[in-house]
Coordinates of C-alpha atoms in Angstrom, one line a residue:
Chain A
D1 CA 86.3 139.8 172.5
A2 CA 87.8 142.9 174.0
G3 CA 89.7 145.3 171.9
V4 CA 92.9 147.4 172.8
T5 CA 92.4 149.1 175.9
Q6 CA 94.1 152.0 177.2
S7 CA 94.3 153.9 180.2
P8 CA 93.9 156.6 181.3
T9 CA 91.6 158.2 178.8
H10 CA 93.0 161.8 179.5
L11 CA 95.7 163.2 181.3
I12 CA 96.9 166.7 182.4
K13 CA 100.6 166.8 183.4
T14 CA 103.0 170.0 184.2
R15 CA 105.9 170.7 182.3
G16 CA 109.1 168.3 184.0
Q17 CA 106.5 165.9 185.2
H18 CA 106.6 162.3 184.5
V19 CA 103.6 160.3 182.9
T20 CA 102.8 156.6 182.5
L21 CA 100.8 155.4 180.0
R22 CA 99.2 151.8 180.2
C23 CA 98.0 149.1 177.2
S24 CA 96.4 145.8 177.3
P25 CA 96.4 144.1 173.9
I26 CA 93.7 142.1 172.3
S27 CA 93.9 138.5 173.9
G28 CA 96.3 136.7 172.1
H29 CA 98.3 139.3 170.8
K30 CA 102.1 139.5 171.8
S31 CA 103.2 142.7 170.0
V32 CA 102.3 146.1 171.3
S33 CA 103.2 149.1 169.5
W34 CA 103.2 152.8 170.6
Y35 CA 102.5 155.9 168.4
Q36 CA 102.3 159.6 169.2
Q37 CA 99.8 161.8 167.2
V38 CA 100.2 165.3 167.4
L39 CA 97.2 167.3 166.5
G40 CA 96.5 167.7 162.6
Q41 CA 99.5 165.0 161.9
G42 CA 99.3 161.3 161.4
P43 CA 100.3 158.8 163.8
Q44 CA 104.2 158.7 164.5
F45 CA 105.8 155.6 165.6
I46 CA 107.7 155.5 168.8
F47 CA 108.2 151.8 170.0
Q48 CA 107.4 148.2 169.1
Y49 CA 107.6 145.3 171.6
Y50 CA 107.1 141.7 171.2
E51 CA 107.9 138.8 173.9
K52 CA 108.6 141.5 176.1
E53 CA 111.5 142.6 174.1
E54 CA 112.0 146.2 172.3
R55 CA 112.0 145.2 168.4
G56 CA 111.6 148.5 167.1
R57 CA 112.4 152.2 168.0
G58 CA 111.3 155.6 166.1
N59 CA 113.1 158.8 166.1
F60 CA 112.3 160.0 169.7
P61 CA 114.5 161.4 172.5
D62 CA 115.3 159.1 175.4
R63 CA 112.9 160.7 177.6
F64 CA 110.6 157.9 176.2
S65 CA 110.8 154.6 177.0
A66 CA 108.6 151.4 177.3
R67 CA 108.2 148.0 178.6
Q68 CA 106.1 145.0 178.1
F69 CA 104.8 142.7 180.7
P70 CA 104.6 138.8 181.0
N71 CA 100.9 139.1 180.2
Y72 CA 101.9 141.3 177.2
S73 CA 100.5 144.5 178.6
S74 CA 102.5 147.4 178.1
E75 CA 103.6 151.1 179.5
L76 CA 105.0 154.0 177.9
N77 CA 106.7 156.3 180.1
V78 CA 107.8 159.6 179.6
N79 CA 110.0 161.7 181.4
A80 CA 110.7 165.6 181.7
L81 CA 107.6 166.0 180.1
L82 CA 107.4 169.1 177.8
L83 CA 104.6 171.0 176.0
G84 CA 105.5 169.5 172.5
D85 CA 104.7 166.2 174.2
S86 CA 100.9 167.2 174.1
A87 CA 99.2 164.7 171.9
L88 CA 97.0 161.6 171.5
Y89 CA 99.4 158.4 172.3
L90 CA 98.1 155.4 170.5
C91 CA 98.8 151.7 171.5
A92 CA 98.6 149.1 168.6
S93 CA 98.5 145.3 169.1
S94 CA 99.1 142.8 166.5
P95 CA 99.5 138.8 167.0
G96 CA 103.3 139.0 166.2
Q97 CA 106.4 141.1 164.6
G98 CA 105.9 140.3 161.1
D99 CA 103.5 140.9 158.4
Y100 CA 100.2 141.5 160.5
E101 CA 97.2 144.0 161.0
Q102 CA 97.5 146.1 163.6
Y103 CA 94.7 146.8 166.1
F104 CA 94.6 150.2 167.8
G105 CA 93.1 151.4 171.2
P106 CA 91.2 154.3 171.8
G107 CA 94.2 156.2 173.0
T108 CA 95.2 158.4 175.6
R109 CA 95.0 162.3 175.3
L110 CA 98.0 163.9 177.3
T111 CA 98.1 167.7 177.6
V112 CA 101.2 169.5 179.0
T113 CA 100.8 172.7 180.7
Chain B
A1 CA 113.2 155.4 154.1
Q2 CA 109.5 155.2 154.0
K3 CA 106.9 158.3 152.8
V4 CA 103.3 158.7 152.7
T5 CA 102.0 161.7 151.2
Q6 CA 98.0 162.7 151.4
A7 CA 98.1 165.9 149.3
Q8 CA 94.5 166.4 150.2
T9 CA 94.0 168.3 153.7
E10 CA 90.3 168.5 153.9
I11 CA 87.8 167.5 151.3
S12 CA 84.1 168.9 151.8
V13 CA 81.2 167.0 149.7
V14 CA 77.5 167.1 149.9
E15 CA 75.9 163.5 150.7
K16 CA 75.4 161.0 148.0
E17 CA 78.6 162.2 146.0
D18 CA 81.4 160.2 145.6
V19 CA 84.9 161.1 146.5
T20 CA 88.4 159.7 146.0
L21 CA 91.2 160.0 148.8
D22 CA 94.7 160.3 147.2
C23 CA 97.3 158.6 148.7
V24 CA 101.3 158.3 147.0
Y25 CA 104.0 156.5 148.6
E26 CA 107.8 155.8 148.8
T27 CA 109.7 153.2 149.6
R28 CA 112.5 151.0 148.6
D29 CA 111.3 147.8 150.0
T30 CA 110.0 145.5 147.0
T31 CA 107.5 143.8 149.2
Y32 CA 105.4 146.1 151.6
Y33 CA 102.1 146.4 152.8
L34 CA 99.6 149.6 152.2
F35 CA 96.8 150.2 154.2
W36 CA 93.8 152.7 154.9
Y37 CA 92.7 153.9 158.2
K38 CA 89.5 155.6 159.5
Q39 CA 89.4 158.1 162.5
P40 CA 86.6 159.5 163.6
P41 CA 85.9 162.5 165.9
S42 CA 86.5 159.6 168.8
G43 CA 90.0 159.1 167.8
E44 CA 90.1 155.4 167.6
L45 CA 91.9 154.3 164.7
V46 CA 89.8 151.8 162.1
F47 CA 91.5 149.7 160.2
L48 CA 89.7 149.5 156.8
I49 CA 92.0 147.6 154.3
R50 CA 95.5 146.2 153.8
R51 CA 97.2 145.6 150.5
N52 CA 100.0 143.6 149.8
S53 CA 102.4 144.9 147.1
F54 CA 102.1 142.1 144.7
D55 CA 98.3 142.4 144.6
E56 CA 97.6 145.1 142.5
Q57 CA 93.5 144.2 141.6
N58 CA 91.3 146.7 142.6
E59 CA 89.1 146.4 145.5
I60 CA 85.4 146.9 146.6
S61 CA 83.7 146.5 149.9
G62 CA 80.2 147.9 149.7
R63 CA 80.5 151.7 149.1
Y64 CA 84.2 151.5 149.5
S65 CA 86.8 150.9 146.5
W66 CA 90.7 151.0 146.5
N67 CA 92.7 151.4 143.2
F68 CA 96.3 150.4 143.7
Q69 CA 98.7 151.3 141.0
K70 CA 102.5 150.3 141.6
S71 CA 103.4 152.0 138.2
T72 CA 102.6 155.6 139.8
S73 CA 103.4 154.6 143.8
S74 CA 99.5 155.4 144.7
F75 CA 96.8 153.8 146.3
N76 CA 93.6 155.9 146.3
F77 CA 90.5 155.3 148.3
T78 CA 87.2 156.0 146.7
I79 CA 83.8 156.1 148.5
T80 CA 80.4 155.9 146.6
A81 CA 77.5 157.9 147.6
S82 CA 79.1 159.4 150.6
Q83 CA 77.1 159.7 153.8
V84 CA 77.4 162.1 157.0
V85 CA 78.8 159.0 158.9
D86 CA 81.9 158.8 156.6
S87 CA 83.0 162.4 158.1
A88 CA 86.3 161.7 159.7
V89 CA 90.1 161.7 158.8
Y90 CA 91.5 159.3 156.6
F91 CA 94.9 158.0 157.3
C92 CA 96.7 156.1 154.5
A93 CA 99.9 154.0 155.4
L94 CA 102.8 152.0 154.6
S95 CA 105.0 149.1 156.0
A96 CA 107.7 146.9 155.1
S97 CA 107.1 143.2 154.8
G98 CA 108.3 141.7 157.8
Y99 CA 107.5 144.5 160.1
S100 CA 104.2 145.6 161.4
T101 CA 105.1 149.1 162.1
L102 CA 103.4 151.5 160.3
T103 CA 104.5 155.0 158.6
F104 CA 101.4 157.0 158.0
G105 CA 100.4 160.1 155.8
K106 CA 99.2 163.0 157.6
G107 CA 95.5 162.4 156.9
T108 CA 92.9 163.9 154.9
M109 CA 89.6 165.0 156.6
L110 CA 86.6 164.4 154.8
L111 CA 83.6 166.4 155.6
V112 CA 80.1 165.1 154.6
S113 CA 77.4 167.4 155.1
P114 CA 73.7 166.9 154.7

């Protein structure tokens, strides 16, 4: 079975621009979470979506938004990019919202110049 | 609030040495889960283990073993007879029961040289 997939793999944007990152969960998984991993740090939770509804939000500004589609895939949008948004963005899927393991995708490396 | 501390930033060992990665956590929840993930240079987080807070039995899986001590809020990870392929960043993480959201430590980079 295919794992979590993310696109694109790498992305270079300029300050002030907008970016959309995409994630497809493992087949049968209904929950998707997004994490930001800055170089040298552990991943930090951004959002969790379950059954197309936001179920959790980390401490990130309103420039960050996300949504989940009927097929359970998800998009993470970041507006007005800052240099500090440069990071590896990881998507994780799990069967549901509760006590489940999260399975991570390969991530999208975003560089803001 | 939850917190995970991995005090060791980087550890260097020679192949075949045993190495222990430390993890200390803080949580007010009575039921929670602890995890270890491996992140090789490719970047993808690889799940290693999940442990329920009510299960303090140590676990062994091949060369890997985990020591959970609730009294000291620690969940340490030992690799026996390390190999070069074990070189990676290892993260300890915590989630509250009922939620799959993870709180990660800053990670420990393990370098195993031949």
